Amino acid sequence: MAINYKFNWKTLIILILVIILAMSGYLYYAWVNRVIPEELLPQAIEKTTSVDSYRYHVALELNVNDQDRLLSKVKGERQGEEFQLEGEIAGQEVDVIYVENKVYMRDSVSGRWMVNHGGDIFQQDLFMIEVNPIASLEYETLNNIYYLGVEKDSVTAVVIEYSPVVTNKMLTTYWNDFKYKVWIDRRTKRVFKAEIFANHKDNPQNGLHMQLVLYDFNKNVKIEAPSTE
């Protein structure tokens, strides 16, 4: 017994329309979310370095004669020119607050806070990278920009590698041949993680490795003076 199939043009047209709409949606999504690293990178750096407040973790290692030495490892927070940081710098425990042009330093033995009036030195990037690590992202030019792909964890991150001409005085005083790797939050278009590599000017075989994590951009960060009593 032969079975006759009736071709349904209406079903075919609907199927074709569904396929076209699906392809159009995909192409639109791909276009909107495309990554042009030469455009995204300067935009992300500008959005990151222009924030009023942020919190951070930063670690600096020196590589001397093929041996890694921890230079500093601190966490901190900034609101404008005021900041607080704590951790280890050059083998010493530090806990520092800079607020209302006064520097408060906690004595590691007694635990008491000592105050020094007039803390202009802390306003200079030349003093320490640890005080304002976000300044290490500032640049004169961006070279050799490479898009490394997308990483997904708690956020979707665009990963970019590049070689900038750096303007941070603390970095450029002793180091050159900088190579940066940054993770940019795809939603906020801000840098939230960075790794920096550089060679020593006088001894190129020795290097610097900096790891930086940034978060709580433009949040209500309160820097308060501690009790000195």
PDB file of C-alpha atoms in Angstrom:
ATOM      1  CA  MET A   1       0.000   0.000   0.000  1.00  0.00           C
ATOM      2  CA  ALA A   2       1.587   3.313  -1.093  1.00  0.00           C
ATOM      3  CA  ILE A   3       1.632   6.257   1.306  1.00  0.00           C
ATOM      4  CA  ASN A   4       1.372   9.726  -0.226  1.00  0.00           C
ATOM      5  CA  TYR A   5       3.224  12.553   1.520  1.00  0.00           C
ATOM      6  CA  LYS A   6       1.916  16.048   0.970  1.00  0.00           C
ATOM      7  CA  PHE A   7       4.663  18.654   0.880  1.00  0.00           C
ATOM      8  CA  ASN A   8       3.893  21.493   3.301  1.00  0.00           C
ATOM      9  CA  TRP A   9       5.287  24.747   1.940  1.00  0.00           C
ATOM     10  CA  LYS A  10       4.054  26.671   4.965  1.00  0.00           C
ATOM     11  CA  THR A  11       6.119  24.524   7.335  1.00  0.00           C
ATOM     12  CA  LEU A  12       9.210  24.930   5.149  1.00  0.00           C
ATOM     13  CA  ILE A  13       8.855  28.718   5.027  1.00  0.00           C
ATOM     14  CA  ILE A  14       8.449  28.908   8.809  1.00  0.00           C
ATOM     15  CA  LEU A  15      11.533  26.706   9.261  1.00  0.00           C
ATOM     16  CA  ILE A  16      13.594  28.910   6.937  1.00  0.00           C
ATOM     17  CA  LEU A  17      12.463  32.044   8.770  1.00  0.00           C
ATOM     18  CA  VAL A  18      13.412  30.510  12.127  1.00  0.00           C
ATOM     19  CA  ILE A  19      16.879  29.650  10.791  1.00  0.00           C
ATOM     20  CA  ILE A  20      17.345  33.154   9.371  1.00  0.00           C
ATOM     21  CA  LEU A  21      16.276  34.767  12.639  1.00  0.00           C
ATOM     22  CA  ALA A  22      18.595  32.499  14.631  1.00  0.00           C
ATOM     23  CA  MET A  23      21.537  33.302  12.370  1.00  0.00           C
ATOM     24  CA  SER A  24      20.745  37.010  12.494  1.00  0.00           C
ATOM     25  CA  GLY A  25      20.625  36.895  16.288  1.00  0.00           C
ATOM     26  CA  TYR A  26      23.956  35.091  16.460  1.00  0.00           C
ATOM     27  CA  LEU A  27      25.618  37.510  14.033  1.00  0.00           C
ATOM     28  CA  TYR A  28      24.257  40.491  15.979  1.00  0.00           C
ATOM     29  CA  TYR A  29      25.519  39.014  19.278  1.00  0.00           C
ATOM     30  CA  ALA A  30      28.929  38.321  17.747  1.00  0.00           C
ATOM     31  CA  TRP A  31      29.102  41.868  16.376  1.00  0.00           C
ATOM     32  CA  VAL A  32      28.089  43.538  19.635  1.00  0.00           C
ATOM     33  CA  ASN A  33      30.496  41.397  21.683  1.00  0.00           C
ATOM     34  CA  ARG A  34      33.408  41.475  19.271  1.00  0.00           C
ATOM     35  CA  VAL A  35      36.769  42.385  20.793  1.00  0.00           C
ATOM     36  CA  ILE A  36      38.967  44.983  19.142  1.00  0.00           C
ATOM     37  CA  PRO A  37      41.909  45.059  21.581  1.00  0.00           C
ATOM     38  CA  GLU A  38      43.355  48.303  20.202  1.00  0.00           C
ATOM     39  CA  GLU A  39      40.079  50.039  21.115  1.00  0.00           C
ATOM     40  CA  LEU A  40      39.164  48.166  24.301  1.00  0.00           C
ATOM     41  CA  LEU A  41      42.539  48.443  26.057  1.00  0.00           C
ATOM     42  CA  PRO A  42      42.892  52.259  26.251  1.00  0.00           C
ATOM     43  CA  GLN A  43      39.196  52.558  27.092  1.00  0.00           C
ATOM     44  CA  ALA A  44      39.560  50.068  29.967  1.00  0.00           C
ATOM     45  CA  ILE A  45      42.699  51.728  31.336  1.00  0.00           C
ATOM     46  CA  GLU A  46      41.022  55.144  31.265  1.00  0.00           C
ATOM     47  CA  LYS A  47      37.923  53.823  33.079  1.00  0.00           C
ATOM     48  CA  THR A  48      40.121  52.115  35.673  1.00  0.00           C
ATOM     49  CA  THR A  49      42.580  54.898  36.455  1.00  0.00           C
ATOM     50  CA  SER A  50      39.870  57.568  36.670  1.00  0.00           C
ATOM     51  CA  VAL A  51      37.975  55.990  39.596  1.00  0.00           C
ATOM     52  CA  ASP A  52      37.625  57.925  42.854  1.00  0.00           C
ATOM     53  CA  SER A  53      38.056  54.933  45.154  1.00  0.00           C
ATOM     54  CA  TYR A  54      39.083  51.277  45.050  1.00  0.00           C
ATOM     55  CA  ARG A  55      40.501  48.377  47.036  1.00  0.00           C
ATOM     56  CA  TYR A  56      43.441  46.262  45.996  1.00  0.00           C
ATOM     57  CA  HIS A  57      45.948  43.490  46.597  1.00  0.00           C
ATOM     58  CA  VAL A  58      49.452  43.897  45.201  1.00  0.00           C
ATOM     59  CA  ALA A  59      52.578  41.734  45.355  1.00  0.00           C
ATOM     60  CA  LEU A  60      56.039  42.521  43.982  1.00  0.00           C
ATOM     61  CA  GLU A  61      58.762  39.946  43.428  1.00  0.00           C
ATOM     62  CA  LEU A  62      62.347  40.478  42.340  1.00  0.00           C
ATOM     63  CA  ASN A  63      64.163  37.861  40.311  1.00  0.00           C
ATOM     64  CA  VAL A  64      67.860  38.121  41.149  1.00  0.00           C
ATOM     65  CA  ASN A  65      70.307  35.532  39.843  1.00  0.00           C
ATOM     66  CA  ASP A  66      67.376  33.257  38.953  1.00  0.00           C
ATOM     67  CA  GLN A  67      66.023  33.411  42.499  1.00  0.00           C
ATOM     68  CA  ASP A  68      62.663  34.974  43.377  1.00  0.00           C
ATOM     69  CA  ARG A  69      62.606  37.343  46.334  1.00  0.00           C
ATOM     70  CA  LEU A  70      59.412  38.798  47.760  1.00  0.00           C
ATOM     71  CA  LEU A  71      59.710  42.576  47.879  1.00  0.00           C
ATOM     72  CA  SER A  72      56.224  43.361  49.153  1.00  0.00           C
ATOM     73  CA  LYS A  73      52.761  41.924  49.580  1.00  0.00           C
ATOM     74  CA  VAL A  74      50.031  44.259  50.779  1.00  0.00           C
ATOM     75  CA  LYS A  75      46.332  44.924  50.652  1.00  0.00           C
ATOM     76  CA  GLY A  76      44.921  48.401  50.727  1.00  0.00           C
ATOM     77  CA  GLU A  77      42.171  50.845  49.895  1.00  0.00           C
ATOM     78  CA  ARG A  78      42.085  54.393  48.556  1.00  0.00           C
ATOM     79  CA  GLN A  79      39.597  57.232  48.588  1.00  0.00           C
ATOM     80  CA  GLY A  80      40.964  60.166  46.615  1.00  0.00           C
ATOM     81  CA  GLU A  81      44.418  60.935  48.033  1.00  0.00           C
ATOM     82  CA  GLU A  82      43.737  59.152  51.326  1.00  0.00           C
ATOM     83  CA  PHE A  83      44.599  55.506  51.832  1.00  0.00           C
ATOM     84  CA  GLN A  84      45.191  52.617  54.196  1.00  0.00           C
ATOM     85  CA  LEU A  85      47.497  49.683  53.546  1.00  0.00           C
ATOM     86  CA  GLU A  86      48.761  46.729  55.526  1.00  0.00           C
ATOM     87  CA  GLY A  87      51.012  43.794  54.811  1.00  0.00           C
ATOM     88  CA  GLU A  88      54.718  43.224  54.327  1.00  0.00           C
ATOM     89  CA  ILE A  89      57.280  45.483  52.661  1.00  0.00           C
ATOM     90  CA  ALA A  90      60.984  44.554  52.531  1.00  0.00           C
ATOM     91  CA  GLY A  91      60.489  41.938  55.233  1.00  0.00           C
ATOM     92  CA  GLN A  92      58.782  44.330  57.644  1.00  0.00           C
ATOM     93  CA  GLU A  93      55.148  44.261  58.716  1.00  0.00           C
ATOM     94  CA  VAL A  94      53.479  47.563  57.885  1.00  0.00           C
ATOM     95  CA  ASP A  95      50.136  49.126  58.758  1.00  0.00           C
ATOM     96  CA  VAL A  96      49.780  52.689  57.497  1.00  0.00           C
ATOM     97  CA  ILE A  97      46.893  55.149  57.271  1.00  0.00           C
ATOM     98  CA  TYR A  98      47.120  58.468  55.462  1.00  0.00           C
ATOM     99  CA  VAL A  99      44.191  60.775  56.173  1.00  0.00           C
ATOM    100  CA  GLU A 100      43.774  64.566  56.453  1.00  0.00           C
ATOM    101  CA  ASN A 101      47.458  65.082  55.590  1.00  0.00           C
ATOM    102  CA  LYS A 102      48.588  62.978  58.551  1.00  0.00           C
ATOM    103  CA  VAL A 103      50.437  59.669  58.424  1.00  0.00           C
ATOM    104  CA  TYR A 104      49.575  57.057  61.047  1.00  0.00           C
ATOM    105  CA  MET A 105      51.897  54.073  61.424  1.00  0.00           C
ATOM    106  CA  ARG A 106      51.222  51.179  63.758  1.00  0.00           C
ATOM    107  CA  ASP A 107      54.197  50.049  65.816  1.00  0.00           C
ATOM    108  CA  SER A 108      54.616  46.326  65.192  1.00  0.00           C
ATOM    109  CA  VAL A 109      55.843  45.682  68.755  1.00  0.00           C
ATOM    110  CA  SER A 110      53.496  47.743  70.928  1.00  0.00           C
ATOM    111  CA  GLY A 111      50.575  47.875  68.503  1.00  0.00           C
ATOM    112  CA  ARG A 112      50.190  51.598  69.160  1.00  0.00           C
ATOM    113  CA  TRP A 113      49.633  54.138  66.410  1.00  0.00           C
ATOM    114  CA  MET A 114      52.203  56.880  65.846  1.00  0.00           C
ATOM    115  CA  VAL A 115      51.229  60.038  63.977  1.00  0.00           C
ATOM    116  CA  ASN A 116      53.324  62.230  61.702  1.00  0.00           C
ATOM    117  CA  HIS A 117      51.867  65.568  60.593  1.00  0.00           C
ATOM    118  CA  GLY A 118      52.438  66.367  56.935  1.00  0.00           C
ATOM    119  CA  GLY A 119      52.445  63.320  54.676  1.00  0.00           C
ATOM    120  CA  ASP A 120      53.189  64.847  51.290  1.00  0.00           C
ATOM    121  CA  ILE A 121      55.625  62.066  50.505  1.00  0.00           C
ATOM    122  CA  PHE A 122      52.720  59.624  50.348  1.00  0.00           C
ATOM    123  CA  GLN A 123      51.065  61.678  47.634  1.00  0.00           C
ATOM    124  CA  GLN A 124      53.915  60.972  45.222  1.00  0.00           C
ATOM    125  CA  ASP A 125      53.915  57.880  43.026  1.00  0.00           C
ATOM    126  CA  LEU A 126      57.703  57.955  43.343  1.00  0.00           C
ATOM    127  CA  PHE A 127      57.443  56.817  46.970  1.00  0.00           C
ATOM    128  CA  MET A 128      55.898  53.370  46.613  1.00  0.00           C
ATOM    129  CA  ILE A 129      53.927  51.419  44.093  1.00  0.00           C
ATOM    130  CA  GLU A 130      52.098  49.895  47.043  1.00  0.00           C
ATOM    131  CA  VAL A 131      50.480  53.229  47.933  1.00  0.00           C
ATOM    132  CA  ASN A 132      48.723  53.730  44.594  1.00  0.00           C
ATOM    133  CA  PRO A 133      49.200  50.636  42.423  1.00  0.00           C
ATOM    134  CA  ILE A 134      46.544  51.703  39.926  1.00  0.00           C
ATOM    135  CA  ALA A 135      49.021  54.351  38.714  1.00  0.00           C
ATOM    136  CA  SER A 136      51.178  51.551  37.297  1.00  0.00           C
ATOM    137  CA  LEU A 137      48.606  51.210  34.498  1.00  0.00           C
ATOM    138  CA  GLU A 138      49.206  54.750  33.230  1.00  0.00           C
ATOM    139  CA  TYR A 139      51.111  54.954  29.964  1.00  0.00           C
ATOM    140  CA  GLU A 140      52.457  57.161  27.209  1.00  0.00           C
ATOM    141  CA  THR A 141      51.894  54.702  24.355  1.00  0.00           C
ATOM    142  CA  LEU A 142      50.614  51.134  23.993  1.00  0.00           C
ATOM    143  CA  ASN A 143      52.590  48.768  21.765  1.00  0.00           C
ATOM    144  CA  ASN A 144      52.428  45.120  20.665  1.00  0.00           C
ATOM    145  CA  ILE A 145      48.801  44.622  21.707  1.00  0.00           C
ATOM    146  CA  TYR A 146      47.647  40.988  21.556  1.00  0.00           C
ATOM    147  CA  TYR A 147      44.196  39.604  22.302  1.00  0.00           C
ATOM    148  CA  LEU A 148      44.639  36.333  24.233  1.00  0.00           C
ATOM    149  CA  GLY A 149      40.979  35.329  24.469  1.00  0.00           C
ATOM    150  CA  VAL A 150      38.221  35.218  27.064  1.00  0.00           C
ATOM    151  CA  GLU A 151      38.382  33.655  30.533  1.00  0.00           C
ATOM    152  CA  LYS A 152      35.261  32.895  32.551  1.00  0.00           C
ATOM    153  CA  ASP A 153      35.304  32.678  36.328  1.00  0.00           C
ATOM    154  CA  SER A 154      33.281  34.920  38.644  1.00  0.00           C
ATOM    155  CA  VAL A 155      33.280  37.415  35.767  1.00  0.00           C
ATOM    156  CA  THR A 156      33.826  37.137  32.036  1.00  0.00           C
ATOM    157  CA  ALA A 157      37.248  38.613  31.353  1.00  0.00           C
ATOM    158  CA  VAL A 158      38.937  39.707  28.155  1.00  0.00           C
ATOM    159  CA  VAL A 159      42.671  38.984  28.413  1.00  0.00           C
ATOM    160  CA  ILE A 160      45.111  41.275  26.615  1.00  0.00           C
ATOM    161  CA  GLU A 161      48.910  41.388  26.539  1.00  0.00           C
ATOM    162  CA  TYR A 162      50.896  44.470  25.541  1.00  0.00           C
ATOM    163  CA  SER A 163      54.165  46.410  25.913  1.00  0.00           C
ATOM    164  CA  PRO A 164      53.568  49.998  27.065  1.00  0.00           C
ATOM    165  CA  VAL A 165      55.777  53.027  27.422  1.00  0.00           C
ATOM    166  CA  VAL A 166      55.237  53.490  31.164  1.00  0.00           C
ATOM    167  CA  THR A 167      54.944  56.877  32.897  1.00  0.00           C
ATOM    168  CA  ASN A 168      55.071  55.752  36.553  1.00  0.00           C
ATOM    169  CA  LYS A 169      58.316  57.202  37.961  1.00  0.00           C
ATOM    170  CA  MET A 170      58.881  54.462  40.505  1.00  0.00           C
ATOM    171  CA  LEU A 171      58.779  51.867  37.747  1.00  0.00           C
ATOM    172  CA  THR A 172      60.768  53.761  35.122  1.00  0.00           C
ATOM    173  CA  THR A 173      63.539  54.805  37.537  1.00  0.00           C
ATOM    174  CA  TYR A 174      64.865  51.265  37.825  1.00  0.00           C
ATOM    175  CA  TRP A 175      63.068  49.166  35.198  1.00  0.00           C
ATOM    176  CA  ASN A 176      62.442  48.951  31.455  1.00  0.00           C
ATOM    177  CA  ASP A 177      61.222  46.519  28.769  1.00  0.00           C
ATOM    178  CA  PHE A 178      57.767  46.350  30.359  1.00  0.00           C
ATOM    179  CA  LYS A 179      55.302  43.633  29.446  1.00  0.00           C
ATOM    180  CA  TYR A 180      51.743  43.763  30.762  1.00  0.00           C
ATOM    181  CA  LYS A 181      48.980  41.186  30.890  1.00  0.00           C
ATOM    182  CA  VAL A 182      45.576  42.484  31.965  1.00  0.00           C
ATOM    183  CA  TRP A 183      42.148  41.006  32.619  1.00  0.00           C
ATOM    184  CA  ILE A 184      39.294  43.334  31.664  1.00  0.00           C
ATOM    185  CA  ASP A 185      35.775  42.828  32.996  1.00  0.00           C
ATOM    186  CA  ARG A 186      33.675  42.490  29.872  1.00  0.00           C
ATOM    187  CA  ARG A 187      30.650  44.101  31.532  1.00  0.00           C
ATOM    188  CA  THR A 188      32.244  47.106  33.249  1.00  0.00           C
ATOM    189  CA  LYS A 189      35.158  47.546  30.813  1.00  0.00           C
ATOM    190  CA  ARG A 190      37.608  47.965  33.707  1.00  0.00           C
ATOM    191  CA  VAL A 191      40.900  46.242  34.463  1.00  0.00           C
ATOM    192  CA  PHE A 192      40.473  44.101  37.581  1.00  0.00           C
ATOM    193  CA  LYS A 193      43.674  42.056  37.424  1.00  0.00           C
ATOM    194  CA  ALA A 194      47.132  42.662  35.994  1.00  0.00           C
ATOM    195  CA  GLU A 195      50.574  41.102  35.808  1.00  0.00           C
ATOM    196  CA  ILE A 196      53.598  43.236  35.029  1.00  0.00           C
ATOM    197  CA  PHE A 197      57.053  42.046  34.028  1.00  0.00           C
ATOM    198  CA  ALA A 198      60.139  44.230  33.583  1.00  0.00           C
ATOM    199  CA  ASN A 199      63.933  44.046  33.404  1.00  0.00           C
ATOM    200  CA  HIS A 200      66.369  45.988  35.562  1.00  0.00           C
ATOM    201  CA  LYS A 201      68.024  48.837  33.660  1.00  0.00           C
ATOM    202  CA  ASP A 202      71.567  48.106  34.868  1.00  0.00           C
ATOM    203  CA  ASN A 203      71.247  44.326  35.162  1.00  0.00           C
ATOM    204  CA  PRO A 204      68.779  43.062  32.527  1.00  0.00           C
ATOM    205  CA  GLN A 205      69.152  39.503  33.773  1.00  0.00           C
ATOM    206  CA  ASN A 206      67.300  40.579  36.924  1.00  0.00           C
ATOM    207  CA  GLY A 207      63.574  41.174  36.714  1.00  0.00           C
ATOM    208  CA  LEU A 208      60.457  42.492  38.405  1.00  0.00           C
ATOM    209  CA  HIS A 209      57.149  40.647  38.610  1.00  0.00           C
ATOM    210  CA  MET A 210      54.107  42.535  39.894  1.00  0.00           C
ATOM    211  CA  GLN A 211      50.679  41.019  40.526  1.00  0.00           C
ATOM    212  CA  LEU A 212      47.722  43.326  41.039  1.00  0.00           C
ATOM    213  CA  VAL A 213      44.057  42.721  41.865  1.00  0.00           C
ATOM    214  CA  LEU A 214      41.591  45.639  41.867  1.00  0.00           C
ATOM    215  CA  TYR A 215      37.995  45.702  43.111  1.00  0.00           C
ATOM    216  CA  ASP A 216      35.257  47.784  44.763  1.00  0.00           C
ATOM    217  CA  PHE A 217      35.630  50.576  42.221  1.00  0.00           C
ATOM    218  CA  ASN A 218      33.908  53.818  43.285  1.00  0.00           C
ATOM    219  CA  LYS A 219      32.482  52.169  46.391  1.00  0.00           C
ATOM    220  CA  ASN A 220      32.069  54.056  49.665  1.00  0.00           C
ATOM    221  CA  VAL A 221      35.582  53.543  51.043  1.00  0.00           C
ATOM    222  CA  LYS A 222      36.013  55.226  54.434  1.00  0.00           C
ATOM    223  CA  ILE A 223      39.535  56.071  55.563  1.00  0.00           C
ATOM    224  CA  GLU A 224      39.437  57.036  59.238  1.00  0.00           C
ATOM    225  CA  ALA A 225      42.147  58.173  61.623  1.00  0.00           C
ATOM    226  CA  PRO A 226      42.929  55.615  64.361  1.00  0.00           C
ATOM    227  CA  SER A 227      43.137  56.404  68.045  1.00  0.00           C
ATOM    228  CA  THR A 228      46.657  57.305  69.181  1.00  0.00           C
ATOM    229  CA  GLU A 229      45.870  57.066  72.887  1.00  0.00           C
TER     230      GLU A 229
END
